[in-house]
Coordinates of C-alpha atoms and ligand atoms in Angstrom, one line a residue:
M1 CA 109.2 64.9 28.0
N2 CA 112.8 66.1 28.0
V3 CA 115.4 63.5 29.0
L4 CA 119.0 64.4 29.8
V5 CA 121.2 61.5 28.5
L6 CA 124.5 61.1 30.2
N7 CA 127.5 59.1 29.2
A8 CA 130.3 59.4 31.8
G9 CA 133.8 58.2 30.9
S10 CA 136.7 58.1 33.2
S11 CA 137.8 61.7 32.3
S12 CA 134.8 62.8 30.2
L13 CA 131.1 63.6 30.5
K14 CA 129.1 63.4 27.3
Y15 CA 125.5 64.6 27.3
Q16 CA 122.4 65.2 25.1
L17 CA 119.1 66.8 26.0
V18 CA 116.5 64.9 24.0
N19 CA 112.8 65.8 23.5
L20 CA 111.0 62.6 23.1
E21 CA 107.8 64.0 21.6
T22 CA 109.6 65.7 18.7
R23 CA 112.5 63.2 18.6
S24 CA 114.8 66.2 18.6
V25 CA 118.1 67.0 20.3
L26 CA 117.8 70.3 22.2
A27 CA 121.5 70.5 23.1
K28 CA 124.5 68.3 23.3
G29 CA 128.1 68.5 24.4
I30 CA 131.0 67.0 26.2
C31 CA 133.3 67.9 29.0
E32 CA 136.7 66.4 28.3
R33 CA 139.9 65.8 30.3
V34 CA 138.0 66.3 33.5
G35 CA 140.4 66.5 36.4
S36 CA 143.3 67.8 34.3
D37 CA 144.7 71.3 33.6
E38 CA 143.6 71.0 30.0
A39 CA 139.9 70.4 30.8
F40 CA 137.4 71.9 28.3
H41 CA 133.7 71.9 27.7
K42 CA 132.1 71.8 24.2
H43 CA 128.4 72.7 24.2
G44 CA 126.1 73.3 21.3
I45 CA 122.8 73.3 19.5
D46 CA 122.9 72.1 15.9
D47 CA 126.0 73.6 14.3
N48 CA 126.2 76.4 16.9
E49 CA 129.0 75.0 19.1
V50 CA 131.1 76.7 21.6
V51 CA 134.3 75.4 23.2
I52 CA 135.1 76.8 26.6
D53 CA 138.3 76.1 28.6
A54 CA 137.0 75.5 32.0
P55 CA 138.6 74.1 35.1
M56 CA 136.7 71.1 36.5
A57 CA 138.3 69.0 39.2
D58 CA 135.8 66.1 38.9
H59 CA 132.5 65.0 37.5
N60 CA 130.6 67.0 40.0
E61 CA 132.1 70.2 38.7
A62 CA 131.7 69.1 35.1
M63 CA 128.0 68.5 35.8
A64 CA 127.6 72.0 37.2
L65 CA 129.1 73.4 34.0
V66 CA 126.7 71.3 31.9
L67 CA 123.6 72.4 33.8
E68 CA 124.7 76.0 33.6
A69 CA 125.3 75.8 29.8
L70 CA 121.9 74.1 29.3
T71 CA 120.0 76.8 31.2
S72 CA 121.9 80.1 30.7
G73 CA 124.0 82.0 28.2
E74 CA 123.7 82.4 24.4
N75 CA 123.4 78.7 23.7
K76 CA 121.0 77.7 26.4
A77 CA 118.4 75.1 25.5
I78 CA 115.9 75.5 28.4
D79 CA 115.1 78.2 30.9
S80 CA 115.5 76.1 34.1
L81 CA 116.2 72.6 35.4
D82 CA 112.4 72.2 35.8
Q83 CA 112.3 71.5 32.1
I84 CA 114.4 68.3 32.5
D85 CA 112.0 65.5 33.3
A86 CA 114.3 62.6 33.8
I87 CA 117.9 61.5 33.3
G88 CA 119.2 58.4 31.5
H89 CA 122.6 57.1 32.2
R90 CA 124.7 54.9 29.9
I91 CA 126.3 52.1 32.0
V92 CA 128.8 49.9 30.3
Q93 CA 128.6 46.8 32.5
G94 CA 125.3 45.3 33.8
G95 CA 126.8 41.9 34.4
K96 CA 124.4 39.1 35.3
Y97 CA 122.1 41.4 37.2
F98 CA 120.5 43.6 34.5
D99 CA 118.8 42.1 31.5
R100 CA 117.0 45.4 30.8
S101 CA 117.1 49.1 31.7
V102 CA 116.0 50.0 35.2
L103 CA 115.0 53.0 37.4
I104 CA 118.0 53.8 39.6
D105 CA 117.7 53.4 43.3
D106 CA 120.2 52.6 46.0
A107 CA 120.1 48.9 45.3
V108 CA 120.8 49.5 41.6
I109 CA 123.7 51.8 42.6
D110 CA 125.2 49.1 44.8
K111 CA 125.0 46.5 42.0
I112 CA 126.7 48.9 39.5
A113 CA 129.4 49.5 42.0
E114 CA 129.9 45.7 42.6
L115 CA 130.2 45.2 38.8
A116 CA 132.9 47.9 38.6
E117 CA 135.4 45.0 39.0
L118 CA 134.5 43.9 35.4
A119 CA 134.7 47.5 34.0
P120 CA 136.6 49.6 36.5
L121 CA 137.0 52.8 34.4
H122 CA 133.5 52.8 33.0
N123 CA 131.2 51.8 35.8
G124 CA 133.2 53.9 38.2
A125 CA 132.7 56.9 36.0
A126 CA 129.0 56.2 35.6
L127 CA 128.6 56.2 39.4
M128 CA 130.3 59.6 39.5
G129 CA 127.7 60.8 36.9
I130 CA 124.9 59.4 39.0
E131 CA 126.3 61.0 42.1
A132 CA 126.6 64.4 40.4
C133 CA 122.9 64.2 39.3
R134 CA 121.9 63.5 42.9
T135 CA 123.8 66.6 44.0
Y136 CA 122.1 68.9 41.6
M137 CA 118.8 67.2 40.6
A138 CA 117.9 65.0 43.5
D139 CA 114.2 65.0 42.6
K140 CA 114.6 63.8 39.0
P141 CA 113.9 60.1 38.2
M142 CA 117.0 58.4 36.8
V143 CA 117.3 55.3 34.6
A144 CA 120.3 53.1 34.0
V145 CA 120.7 51.7 30.4
F146 CA 123.3 49.0 30.2
D147 CA 125.5 48.2 27.2
T148 CA 125.4 44.6 28.1
S149 CA 121.7 43.9 28.7
Y150 CA 120.8 43.3 25.1
F151 CA 123.0 40.3 25.1
H152 CA 121.2 38.5 27.9
T153 CA 119.5 36.4 25.3
L154 CA 122.9 34.7 24.4
Q155 CA 122.9 31.0 25.2
P156 CA 125.7 29.5 27.4
K157 CA 127.2 27.9 24.3
A158 CA 127.8 31.5 23.0
Y159 CA 128.8 33.2 26.2
M160 CA 131.0 30.7 28.0
Y161 CA 134.8 30.5 27.4
P162 CA 136.3 27.0 27.2
I163 CA 138.4 27.5 30.4
P164 CA 137.9 25.7 33.7
Y165 CA 134.2 26.2 34.7
E166 CA 135.2 27.3 38.2
Y167 CA 136.4 30.7 36.9
Y168 CA 132.9 31.4 35.6
E169 CA 131.5 30.4 39.0
K170 CA 134.1 32.3 41.0
Y171 CA 134.5 35.5 39.0
G172 CA 131.7 35.5 36.5
I173 CA 134.2 35.2 33.6
R174 CA 132.0 34.9 30.4
K175 CA 131.1 37.0 27.4
Y176 CA 129.0 40.0 28.3
G177 CA 129.4 42.0 25.0
A178 CA 129.3 45.7 24.7
H179 CA 127.7 48.4 22.4
G180 CA 124.4 46.6 23.1
T181 CA 122.3 49.8 22.9
S182 CA 123.7 50.5 19.5
H183 CA 123.1 47.0 18.2
R184 CA 119.5 47.1 19.5
Y185 CA 118.9 50.4 17.7
L186 CA 120.5 49.2 14.4
A187 CA 118.5 45.9 14.4
D188 CA 115.2 47.7 15.2
R189 CA 115.8 50.4 12.7
A190 CA 116.8 47.9 9.9
A191 CA 113.5 46.1 10.3
E192 CA 111.6 49.4 10.1
M193 CA 113.6 50.4 7.0
L194 CA 112.9 47.1 5.3
D195 CA 109.3 47.3 6.4
E196 CA 109.5 43.8 8.0
Q197 CA 108.9 42.5 11.5
I198 CA 112.2 42.0 13.3
D199 CA 110.9 38.5 14.3
D200 CA 111.1 37.5 10.7
L201 CA 114.7 38.6 10.1
K202 CA 118.2 37.3 10.6
I203 CA 120.4 40.4 10.9
I204 CA 124.1 41.0 11.4
T205 CA 124.9 44.5 12.9
C206 CA 128.4 46.0 12.6
H207 CA 129.3 48.9 14.8
L208 CA 132.6 50.1 13.4
G209 CA 133.9 53.1 15.1
N210 CA 137.0 53.5 17.3
G211 CA 135.7 50.5 19.2
C212 CA 134.2 47.9 16.9
S213 CA 131.8 45.1 17.5
M214 CA 129.4 42.9 15.6
S215 CA 126.3 41.0 16.6
A216 CA 124.1 38.2 15.2
I217 CA 120.4 39.0 15.8
D218 CA 118.2 36.0 15.0
H219 CA 114.4 36.8 14.9
G220 CA 114.8 39.7 17.2
L221 CA 117.1 38.0 19.7
A222 CA 120.9 38.6 20.0
V223 CA 122.5 35.1 19.7
D224 CA 126.1 36.1 19.5
T225 CA 128.4 39.2 19.7
S226 CA 132.1 39.8 19.2
M227 CA 133.1 41.7 22.4
G228 CA 133.7 39.5 25.4
L229 CA 134.3 39.8 29.1
T230 CA 135.7 43.2 28.2
P231 CA 135.5 45.4 25.1
L232 CA 139.0 44.2 24.0
D233 CA 137.7 41.0 22.3
G234 CA 136.6 40.4 18.8
L235 CA 137.3 42.6 15.8
M236 CA 140.5 44.5 15.1
M237 CA 139.8 48.2 16.2
G238 CA 141.4 51.6 16.2
T239 CA 143.9 50.9 19.0
R240 CA 142.6 47.6 20.3
S241 CA 143.8 44.2 19.1
G242 CA 140.6 42.3 19.2
A243 CA 140.9 38.5 19.5
I244 CA 144.5 37.2 19.4
D245 CA 146.2 34.0 20.4
P246 CA 146.0 34.3 24.3
A247 CA 149.5 32.8 24.5
I248 CA 150.9 36.1 23.1
V249 CA 150.2 37.6 26.5
P250 CA 152.6 35.4 28.6
F251 CA 155.1 35.5 25.7
L252 CA 155.3 39.3 25.8
I253 CA 155.5 39.3 29.6
E254 CA 158.4 36.9 29.5
H255 CA 160.3 38.3 26.5
E256 CA 159.7 42.0 26.9
G257 CA 159.9 42.0 30.7
L258 CA 156.4 43.6 30.9
T259 CA 153.9 43.5 33.6
S260 CA 150.4 42.1 32.8
Q261 CA 149.1 45.7 33.1
E262 CA 151.6 46.9 30.5
V263 CA 150.6 44.2 28.1
N264 CA 146.9 45.1 28.8
D265 CA 147.8 48.7 27.8
I266 CA 149.5 47.6 24.6
L267 CA 146.5 45.5 23.6
N268 CA 144.1 48.2 24.4
K269 CA 145.9 51.4 23.4
K270 CA 148.7 50.6 21.0
S271 CA 147.4 47.8 18.8
G272 CA 144.7 47.6 16.0
L273 CA 145.0 50.0 13.1
L274 CA 147.5 52.1 15.1
G275 CA 149.7 49.1 15.9
I276 CA 149.9 47.7 12.4
S277 CA 150.1 50.9 10.4
G278 CA 152.3 52.7 12.9
I279 CA 150.5 55.9 11.7
S280 CA 147.2 56.4 13.4
N281 CA 144.1 54.8 14.9
D282 CA 142.1 57.1 12.6
L283 CA 141.2 55.2 9.4
R284 CA 141.2 58.5 7.4
S285 CA 145.0 58.9 8.0
V286 CA 145.6 55.2 7.4
R287 CA 143.6 55.5 4.1
T288 CA 145.7 58.5 3.0
A289 CA 148.9 56.6 3.8
S290 CA 147.8 53.5 2.0
E291 CA 146.9 55.5 -1.1
E292 CA 150.4 57.0 -1.0
G293 CA 151.8 53.5 -1.2
N294 CA 152.5 52.8 2.5
D295 CA 152.5 49.0 2.7
R296 CA 151.7 48.8 6.5
A297 CA 148.8 51.1 6.1
Q298 CA 147.5 48.9 3.3
L299 CA 148.0 45.8 5.5
A300 CA 146.0 47.5 8.3
Y301 CA 143.1 48.0 5.8
E302 CA 143.3 44.4 4.7
M303 CA 143.4 43.0 8.2
Y304 CA 140.6 45.1 9.4
S305 CA 138.3 44.3 6.5
N306 CA 139.2 40.6 6.8
S307 CA 138.4 40.6 10.5
V308 CA 134.8 41.9 9.7
K309 CA 134.5 39.5 6.8
K310 CA 135.3 36.5 9.1
Y311 CA 132.6 37.5 11.6
I312 CA 130.1 37.8 8.8
G313 CA 130.9 34.2 7.8
Q314 CA 130.7 33.0 11.4
Y315 CA 127.3 34.7 12.1
I316 CA 125.8 33.4 8.8
A317 CA 126.8 29.9 10.0
V318 CA 125.5 30.5 13.5
M319 CA 122.1 31.8 12.3
G320 CA 121.9 29.5 9.2
G321 CA 121.7 32.5 6.9
V322 CA 121.3 36.3 6.9
D323 CA 118.7 38.7 5.5
A324 CA 120.3 42.0 6.3
I325 CA 123.8 43.3 7.2
V326 CA 123.9 46.8 8.9
L327 CA 127.0 49.0 9.0
S328 CA 127.3 51.9 11.5
A329 CA 129.6 54.3 13.4
G330 CA 132.5 56.3 12.0
V331 CA 134.0 53.7 9.7
G332 CA 130.8 51.8 8.8
E333 CA 129.0 55.0 7.9
N334 CA 131.7 56.8 6.1
C335 CA 134.4 54.7 4.6
D336 CA 133.4 53.4 1.1
K337 CA 136.8 51.8 0.6
M338 CA 136.5 49.7 3.8
R339 CA 132.9 48.6 2.8
R340 CA 134.1 47.6 -0.6
M341 CA 136.9 45.5 0.9
I342 CA 134.6 43.9 3.5
F343 CA 132.0 42.8 0.9
A344 CA 134.5 41.8 -1.9
G345 CA 134.1 38.2 -2.8
L346 CA 130.8 37.6 -0.8
Q347 CA 128.7 37.4 -4.0
P348 CA 128.5 33.6 -3.8
L349 CA 126.7 34.1 -0.4
G350 CA 124.1 36.3 -2.0
I351 CA 125.7 39.5 -0.6
V352 CA 126.2 42.0 -3.4
L353 CA 127.4 45.5 -2.8
D354 CA 126.2 48.1 -5.3
L355 CA 129.5 50.0 -6.0
E356 CA 127.7 53.2 -7.1
K357 CA 125.4 53.3 -4.0
N358 CA 128.4 52.5 -1.9
K359 CA 130.0 55.8 -3.0
G360 CA 127.0 57.8 -1.7
R361 CA 127.4 59.7 1.6
G362 CA 125.3 60.6 4.6
G363 CA 122.2 59.2 6.4
E364 CA 120.3 55.9 6.2
R365 CA 120.5 54.0 3.0
V366 CA 120.5 50.6 1.3
I367 CA 123.8 50.0 -0.5
S368 CA 123.3 46.5 -1.9
T369 CA 122.2 45.9 -5.5
D370 CA 118.5 45.5 -6.2
D371 CA 118.9 41.8 -6.9
S372 CA 121.1 41.1 -3.9
A373 CA 119.5 38.3 -1.7
V374 CA 121.0 40.0 1.4
Q375 CA 120.3 43.7 2.0
I376 CA 123.2 45.8 3.1
L377 CA 122.2 48.9 5.0
V378 CA 124.1 51.9 6.4
I379 CA 122.4 53.3 9.5
P380 CA 123.9 56.0 11.7
T381 CA 123.6 54.7 15.2
N382 CA 121.7 56.6 17.8
E383 CA 122.4 55.3 21.3
E384 CA 121.3 58.5 22.9
Y385 CA 117.8 58.2 21.5
M386 CA 117.5 54.6 22.7
I387 CA 118.6 55.7 26.2
A388 CA 116.1 58.6 26.2
R389 CA 113.4 56.2 25.0
D390 CA 114.0 53.6 27.7
T391 CA 114.1 56.4 30.3
F392 CA 110.8 57.8 29.0
D393 CA 109.2 54.3 29.0
L394 CA 110.3 53.5 32.5
V395 CA 109.3 56.8 34.0
Q396 CA 105.9 56.7 32.3
E397 CA 105.4 53.1 33.6
S398 CA 106.3 54.2 37.2
L399 CA 104.0 57.2 37.0
S400 CA 101.1 55.1 35.9
A401 CA 101.9 52.5 38.6
D402 CA 101.7 55.3 41.2
I403 CA 98.2 56.4 40.1
Ligands
ADP501 P1 133.8 56.3 18.6 O1 133.9 54.8 18.8 O2 134.9 57.0 19.2 O3 132.4 56.9 18.8 P2 133.3 56.9 15.8 O4 132.0 56.1 15.6 O5 133.2 58.4 15.8 O6 134.1 56.5 17.1 O7 134.3 56.5 14.7 C1 135.6 57.1 14.6 C2 136.4 56.5 13.5 O8 135.6 56.6 12.3 C3 137.6 57.4 13.3 O9 138.7 56.8 14.0 C4 137.8 57.3 11.8 O10 138.8 56.2 11.6 C5 136.6 56.8 11.2 N1 136.1 57.7 10.2 C6 135.2 58.7 10.3 N2 135.0 59.3 9.1 C7 135.7 58.6 8.2 C8 135.9 58.7 6.8 N3 135.3 59.6 6.1 N4 136.6 57.7 6.2 C9 137.2 56.8 6.9 N5 137.1 56.6 8.2 C10 136.4 57.5 8.9

């Protein structure tokens, strides 16, 4: 079965065509700056990538370009749309409604639209992606895979905020988490790599990319996660502040004469590594600057690693121990310096990084010492594969139900 996995952002449309039987990616790409004059489309198979400047006014037009690139030209992956069996959509916010992936119908679309209040940019974009698929591939089954559903196992003590209860009742203000598909993949894969049952393990998963989040997964169930009502909470990130004293918000509004939206923009787009270093949200540039003696770049490194370290401590306390810590995404997979700083001083907790293994690059690997009580693993995340697998499972299920 070939599944087209779609991840629609407010001005982007990312896609992968995945063959489930062979677990291979037939093609992937992204349309960026959709709706602007600088729109372009990157499409490729393996290293064979082409970048095409292409006007696209909206997600509908972007989808037409994607389908054309998949089925025609030098880098085509399939001969016709008949070879796409189903479509899996990444949806950021599933709120209280979705504790698992679901086949998309009108009622599901209505709920995703209702939840857009909690994730205006993301859910709105996903709806545009769904609409575009209905335009060009109305006959294909579609599945919604939610970033939040993995965290449905959180208990109220983990997801409630200590603010008046009425705001939870009135607006649904609570922790929903994000990156759930990634955390689910990392925990499952860690258990496979360790040749253990996930039900026997306490795992901490760290997704450290531009956006960063961590989760505590106790015997296969997520019990806590660092992102909150929105993906602004928790760890320090590339441009996002993560958790800060909430009183800073009214302070800035008052002293800088800013609107709440402007403060929101500062915390989402101008904070984190970028805000502290003043150089970049990209850790590679921050690293170069810190190695050249830039104090603020070094401070950014120290704050970022400290933020991860503190969550490791919290989650060990929440689960009463840990068997494995998994690192993933751009920073987690690639930055040996950051990993060294995160694990420095954790030896008394039985967490011992092997400095030689830590220097290695690429792919899945264990980077703790042979005698470390806690295994430290690097696992490249694969959200697209999880979305394709959920889509495959649900479509198969519905087909057998029809028989
Ligand atoms: P996204 O959340 O956008 O998917 P990624 O998972 O691709 O992000 O992570 C992007 C970040 O990974 C970059 O901002 C960069 O800081 C970091 N990164 C990638 N490669 C390296 C590297 N070799 N050393 C340090 N940081 C890296």
